[in-house]
Coordinates of C-alpha atoms (C1' of nucleotides) in Angstrom, one line a residue:
Chain A
M360 CA 113.9 91.1 77.7
R361 CA 114.5 95.0 79.0
D362 CA 117.6 93.9 80.9
H363 CA 119.2 95.1 77.5
A364 CA 117.1 98.0 77.0
V365 CA 118.5 101.9 77.4
V366 CA 117.6 101.9 81.3
K367 CA 115.9 105.3 81.6
G368 CA 112.5 106.4 83.4
M369 CA 112.3 103.5 85.1
Q370 CA 109.6 102.9 88.0
R371 CA 110.2 101.5 91.7
A372 CA 109.1 98.0 90.7
E373 CA 110.9 97.5 87.8
L374 CA 114.5 98.7 89.5
A375 CA 113.8 96.5 92.4
R376 CA 113.1 93.9 90.2
R377 CA 116.5 94.6 88.5
T378 CA 118.2 94.0 91.1
G379 CA 116.3 92.1 93.3
S380 CA 115.5 94.0 96.2
N381 CA 112.5 94.8 97.5
L382 CA 110.9 97.6 96.5
E383 CA 109.8 99.3 99.9
T384 CA 113.2 99.0 101.0
V385 CA 114.1 101.0 98.3
R386 CA 112.1 104.2 99.3
Y387 CA 113.5 102.9 102.9
Y388 CA 116.8 104.0 101.5
E389 CA 115.6 107.4 100.3
K390 CA 114.2 108.4 103.2
V391 CA 117.4 107.7 105.8
G392 CA 119.7 109.5 103.1
L393 CA 121.6 106.5 101.1
L394 CA 120.0 106.7 97.6
P395 CA 119.2 110.2 96.2
E396 CA 116.0 110.7 95.7
P397 CA 115.5 110.3 92.2
P398 CA 113.0 113.3 89.8
R399 CA 109.7 112.8 89.4
T400 CA 107.3 112.2 86.6
A401 CA 104.4 114.8 85.8
A402 CA 102.3 112.6 88.0
G403 CA 104.6 112.0 90.4
Y404 CA 105.8 109.0 89.9
R405 CA 109.7 108.6 90.7
A406 CA 112.3 107.9 87.5
Y407 CA 115.2 106.1 88.1
D408 CA 117.9 106.0 85.4
S409 CA 121.1 103.5 85.6
T410 CA 123.2 105.4 88.1
H411 CA 120.5 105.1 90.4
E412 CA 120.9 101.6 89.8
R413 CA 124.3 101.6 90.4
R414 CA 124.0 103.2 93.6
L415 CA 121.5 100.7 94.7
R416 CA 123.4 97.5 93.9
F417 CA 126.6 99.4 95.6
V418 CA 124.4 99.3 99.2
L419 CA 123.0 96.0 98.3
R420 CA 126.2 94.5 98.2
A421 CA 127.9 96.1 101.3
R422 CA 124.7 95.2 103.3
E423 CA 125.7 91.6 101.9
L424 CA 128.6 91.7 103.5
G425 CA 127.2 92.8 106.6
F426 CA 127.9 96.3 106.4
S427 CA 125.6 98.6 108.8
L428 CA 123.9 101.9 106.7
D429 CA 126.2 103.8 108.4
E430 CA 129.4 102.5 107.1
I431 CA 127.4 102.0 103.9
R432 CA 127.4 105.4 104.2
G433 CA 130.2 106.6 104.5
L434 CA 131.8 104.1 102.3
L435 CA 129.3 106.0 99.8
R436 CA 130.8 109.4 101.1
L437 CA 134.5 108.2 100.7
A438 CA 133.6 106.8 97.0
D439 CA 132.1 110.0 96.1
E440 CA 133.8 112.9 97.2
R441 CA 137.7 111.7 97.7
D442 CA 140.6 111.0 95.0
R443 CA 142.1 108.2 97.4
P444 CA 139.8 107.0 99.9
C445 CA 142.1 103.4 100.1
A446 CA 142.9 104.3 103.2
D447 CA 139.7 105.4 104.4
A448 CA 137.9 102.5 103.1
R449 CA 140.2 100.0 104.1
D450 CA 139.9 100.9 108.0
V451 CA 135.8 100.9 107.3
A452 CA 136.1 97.2 106.6
A453 CA 139.1 96.4 108.7
V454 CA 136.8 97.6 111.8
H455 CA 133.9 95.8 110.3
L456 CA 135.8 92.5 109.7
A457 CA 136.6 92.4 113.4
D458 CA 133.1 92.5 114.1
I459 CA 132.1 89.8 111.7
R460 CA 135.0 87.6 113.4
A461 CA 133.8 88.2 117.2
K462 CA 130.4 87.1 115.7
I463 CA 131.4 84.2 114.5
T464 CA 133.1 83.2 118.0
D465 CA 129.7 84.2 119.6
L466 CA 128.1 81.5 117.2
K467 CA 131.1 79.3 117.2
R468 CA 130.3 79.0 121.3
M469 CA 126.7 78.5 120.7
E470 CA 126.8 76.2 118.3
R471 CA 129.2 73.8 120.3
V472 CA 127.1 73.9 123.3
L473 CA 123.7 73.1 121.8
K474 CA 125.1 70.4 119.2
D475 CA 126.3 68.9 123.4
V476 CA 123.3 68.9 124.2
V477 CA 121.7 67.6 121.3
A478 CA 123.5 65.0 121.5
Q479 CA 122.9 63.7 125.5
C480 CA 119.0 64.7 124.5
G481 CA 119.5 61.7 122.0
D482 CA 116.4 60.4 121.2
G483 CA 114.4 62.1 123.8
T484 CA 113.2 59.8 126.2
L485 CA 115.0 60.8 128.8
P486 CA 113.0 61.8 131.8
E487 CA 115.6 64.8 132.8
C488 CA 115.7 66.7 129.4
P489 CA 120.1 67.8 129.4
L490 CA 118.8 71.3 127.6
I491 CA 116.1 71.8 130.1
E492 CA 118.6 71.0 133.0
T493 CA 121.6 73.2 131.5
L494 CA 119.5 76.0 131.0
F495 CA 118.2 75.8 134.6
G496 CA 122.3 75.7 135.4
K497 CA 122.0 72.1 136.9
A498 CA 125.3 71.5 134.6
A499 CA 127.9 74.3 133.4
Chain B
M248 CA 127.2 89.6 151.3
R249 CA 123.8 89.2 150.7
D250 CA 124.3 86.6 147.6
H251 CA 124.3 84.4 151.2
A252 CA 121.1 85.6 152.6
V253 CA 118.1 83.8 152.4
V254 CA 116.7 85.0 149.0
K255 CA 113.0 86.6 149.5
G256 CA 111.1 90.0 148.7
M257 CA 114.4 90.9 146.9
Q258 CA 114.3 94.4 144.6
R259 CA 114.4 94.8 141.1
A260 CA 118.0 95.9 141.0
E261 CA 118.8 93.5 143.0
L262 CA 117.8 90.9 140.7
A263 CA 119.2 92.1 138.1
R264 CA 122.4 92.9 140.4
R265 CA 122.4 89.4 140.9
T266 CA 122.1 88.3 137.6
G267 CA 123.7 90.4 136.0
S268 CA 121.3 91.6 134.2
N269 CA 119.7 94.9 133.6
L270 CA 116.5 95.8 135.7
E271 CA 115.3 97.4 132.7
T272 CA 115.2 93.9 130.9
V273 CA 113.7 92.5 133.7
R274 CA 110.6 94.3 133.4
Y275 CA 110.3 94.2 129.7
Y276 CA 110.7 90.0 130.3
E277 CA 107.7 90.1 132.5
K278 CA 105.3 92.5 130.4
V279 CA 106.4 89.8 127.1
G280 CA 105.4 87.3 129.6
L281 CA 108.6 85.4 129.8
L282 CA 108.8 86.3 133.8
P283 CA 105.7 85.9 135.7
E284 CA 104.9 89.2 137.5
P285 CA 106.1 89.2 141.3
P286 CA 103.6 89.6 144.3
R287 CA 103.9 93.2 145.3
T288 CA 104.1 95.3 148.5
A289 CA 102.2 97.5 149.7
A290 CA 103.6 100.3 147.9
G291 CA 103.6 98.2 144.8
Y292 CA 107.2 97.4 144.4
R293 CA 108.0 94.4 143.2
A294 CA 109.1 91.6 145.5
Y295 CA 111.0 88.9 143.6
D296 CA 112.3 85.7 145.2
S297 CA 114.6 82.8 144.6
T298 CA 112.0 81.1 142.3
H299 CA 112.2 84.1 139.8
E300 CA 115.8 84.4 139.9
R301 CA 115.6 80.6 138.7
R302 CA 113.5 81.9 135.7
L303 CA 115.4 84.9 135.0
R304 CA 118.4 82.7 135.1
F305 CA 116.8 80.5 132.9
V306 CA 116.0 83.0 130.4
L307 CA 119.6 85.1 130.3
R308 CA 121.6 81.5 129.9
A309 CA 118.8 80.9 126.8
R310 CA 119.7 84.0 125.5
E311 CA 123.2 83.4 125.6
L312 CA 122.6 80.4 123.6
G313 CA 121.0 83.2 120.9
F314 CA 117.5 81.6 121.5
S315 CA 114.6 84.1 120.5
L316 CA 112.3 84.7 122.9
D317 CA 109.7 83.3 121.1
E318 CA 111.7 80.2 121.6
I319 CA 112.2 80.5 125.0
R320 CA 108.7 81.0 125.8
G321 CA 108.3 77.4 124.3
L322 CA 111.0 75.9 126.3
L323 CA 109.9 77.3 129.7
R324 CA 106.8 75.9 128.8
L325 CA 107.8 72.5 127.9
A326 CA 110.0 72.4 131.2
D327 CA 106.8 73.6 133.4
E328 CA 103.6 71.4 131.7
R329 CA 105.1 68.3 130.7
D330 CA 106.8 65.0 132.2
R331 CA 109.0 64.0 129.3
P332 CA 109.5 67.3 127.4
C333 CA 112.6 66.0 126.4
A334 CA 112.2 65.2 122.7
D335 CA 110.2 68.4 122.0
A336 CA 112.9 70.8 123.4
R337 CA 116.0 68.5 121.5
D338 CA 113.5 69.4 118.6
V339 CA 113.5 73.6 118.9
A340 CA 117.6 73.7 119.9
A341 CA 118.3 71.4 116.8
V342 CA 116.2 74.1 114.8
H343 CA 118.0 76.7 116.2
L344 CA 121.1 75.1 115.8
A345 CA 121.0 74.6 112.4
D346 CA 120.4 78.5 112.3
I347 CA 123.5 79.4 114.1
R348 CA 124.8 77.5 111.5
A349 CA 123.3 79.0 108.9
K350 CA 124.4 82.2 110.2
I351 CA 128.1 80.9 110.9
T352 CA 128.3 79.9 107.1
D353 CA 127.4 83.4 106.0
L354 CA 129.5 85.3 107.7
K355 CA 132.1 83.4 107.2
R356 CA 131.6 84.1 103.2
M357 CA 131.4 87.7 104.8
E358 CA 134.8 87.1 106.1
R359 CA 136.1 85.6 103.4
V360 CA 135.4 88.3 101.0
L361 CA 136.4 91.4 103.2
K362 CA 139.8 89.7 104.1
D363 CA 140.2 89.4 100.6
V364 CA 139.7 93.0 100.2
V365 CA 141.6 94.7 102.4
A366 CA 144.7 92.4 101.8
Q367 CA 144.0 93.8 98.6
C368 CA 144.0 97.4 99.9
G369 CA 147.2 97.3 101.0
D370 CA 148.8 99.8 102.8
G371 CA 145.2 101.9 101.2
T372 CA 147.5 104.5 98.3
L373 CA 146.0 102.4 95.4
P374 CA 144.4 104.8 93.3
E375 CA 141.4 102.5 92.6
C376 CA 140.2 101.2 95.8
P377 CA 139.5 97.4 95.4
L378 CA 136.8 97.6 98.6
I379 CA 135.0 100.3 96.5
E380 CA 135.2 98.5 93.0
T381 CA 134.1 95.5 94.6
L382 CA 130.9 97.3 96.0
F383 CA 130.7 98.9 92.9
G384 CA 130.5 95.6 91.2
K385 CA 133.9 96.1 89.2
A386 CA 134.8 92.3 90.3
A387 CA 132.8 89.7 92.0
Chain C
dC1437 C1' 84.4 104.3 80.7
dT1438 C1' 85.9 101.1 83.4
dT1439 C1' 88.6 97.6 85.4
dG1440 C1' 92.6 96.0 87.6
dA1441 C1' 97.3 96.8 87.8
dC1442 C1' 100.4 100.3 88.7
dC1443 C1' 102.4 104.3 92.1
dC1444 C1' 101.5 107.8 96.4
dT1445 C1' 102.4 108.5 101.2
dG1446 C1' 102.4 108.2 105.9
dT1447 C1' 102.2 105.1 109.6
dA1448 C1' 102.7 100.6 112.4
dG1449 C1' 104.5 96.6 113.3
dT1450 C1' 108.7 93.6 113.7
dT1451 C1' 112.9 92.1 117.9
dG1452 C1' 114.7 92.6 122.3
dC1453 C1' 116.0 95.5 124.2
dT1454 C1' 117.5 100.7 126.5
dA1455 C1' 116.6 105.4 128.6
dC1456 C1' 114.1 108.6 129.9
dA1457 C1' 110.2 111.8 132.6
dG1458 C1' 107.5 112.5 136.3
dA1459 C1' 105.7 110.9 140.3
dC1460 C1' 106.1 108.2 144.1
dC1461 C1' 107.8 106.0 148.2
dC1462 C1' 111.2 105.1 152.2
dC1463 C1' 115.0 105.7 155.6
dA1464 C1' 118.5 107.9 157.6
dC1465 C1' 120.2 111.5 159.8
dA1466 C1' 119.4 116.2 161.9
Chain D
dT1005 C1' 109.6 116.4 162.5
dG1006 C1' 111.1 117.3 157.9
dT1007 C1' 114.4 117.0 154.2
dG1008 C1' 117.5 114.9 151.1
dG1009 C1' 118.9 111.4 148.3
dG1010 C1' 118.5 107.2 146.8
dG1011 C1' 115.5 103.6 145.3
dT1012 C1' 110.2 102.1 142.8
dC1013 C1' 106.8 103.1 139.7
dT1014 C1' 103.8 103.8 135.3
dG1015 C1' 104.6 104.6 130.3
dT1016 C1' 106.5 105.9 126.2
dA1017 C1' 109.9 106.7 123.0
dG1018 C1' 113.6 105.6 120.6
dC1019 C1' 117.6 102.0 117.9
dA1020 C1' 118.8 99.4 113.4
dA1021 C1' 116.6 97.7 108.9
dC1022 C1' 113.4 96.7 107.4
dT1023 C1' 108.1 95.3 106.3
dA1024 C1' 103.4 95.9 105.6
dC1025 C1' 99.6 97.9 105.2
dA1026 C1' 95.4 101.8 104.3
dG1027 C1' 93.8 105.5 101.7
dG1028 C1' 94.1 107.4 98.2
dG1029 C1' 95.6 109.2 93.2
dT1030 C1' 97.1 107.8 87.9
dC1031 C1' 97.5 105.4 83.9
dA1032 C1' 96.3 102.0 79.7
dA1033 C1' 94.1 98.5 78.1
dG1034 C1' 89.8 96.2 76.4

DNA sequence: CTTGACCCTGTAGTTGCTACAGACCCCACA
DNA sequence: TGTGGGGTCTGTAGCAACTACAGGGTCAAG
């Protein structure tokens, strides 16, 4: 297993495989400035090392938590350039947490309505479909 | 108030205003085939009537419930072309409901993690920020 | 020395809008 | 009758965050 090897000079596909990401996504992150452009071999191939992998993993974990690429850029800057970024980073997370809670609230509203109409539809033999009538505004 | 008037030959801005939608959105829905192209005046202006409004309201309500435009196209087709579309419509809604529940599950996971790290950050004076350390993978 | 698997670049597609630019048109007021 | 300020029209470009090519170069194994 190369996962145990010294990680130096890997190529894009290997980095993507090691981190479970799509290799096109890695390029995209470089293009939009989330990841540094790695050095190139004589033939122009990207040669990553473990610092690139570490940074990519940061981005991927942040994406899993729903941070936008812009927020991640900010978090990376905080992680890089400051001694004590905790208050700022916490604020970014707190704002994002509020976003997520708002989304959950929205989705729960949708879930409630949909659950109800699906239940009203029953076995689907009604002549007037409750879902369609709801959407046309016959009932709230 | 024109809301009480006979609704015939309204223009785009009025339709948008009456339904609380953006007028560019209405045009977009026409372009992608969700709404029929309305007849035009001699000058080429769109002239809507209440059937257009009814259909637009259907689309807007479905969007509020999180249906994709593709799903809405399907629901409109069911509403138009069939005698007893309830079983099919219910299935569309049930699939969508499952999507929404999956999204809620994801968001709740994010919420839990974020709530924890924000709490760990406390007043933001820690030298090692728990959020940043978490993202770098120091802790799970 | 060829074959196939990798890599490179740039660009176009996705979803659901939103926002122009530049050109009409229409009505009221003077 | 002219003009001003609003409407409307079209097409196109932009947003997020990827994803998927096309058309080429490179490299190592057989």
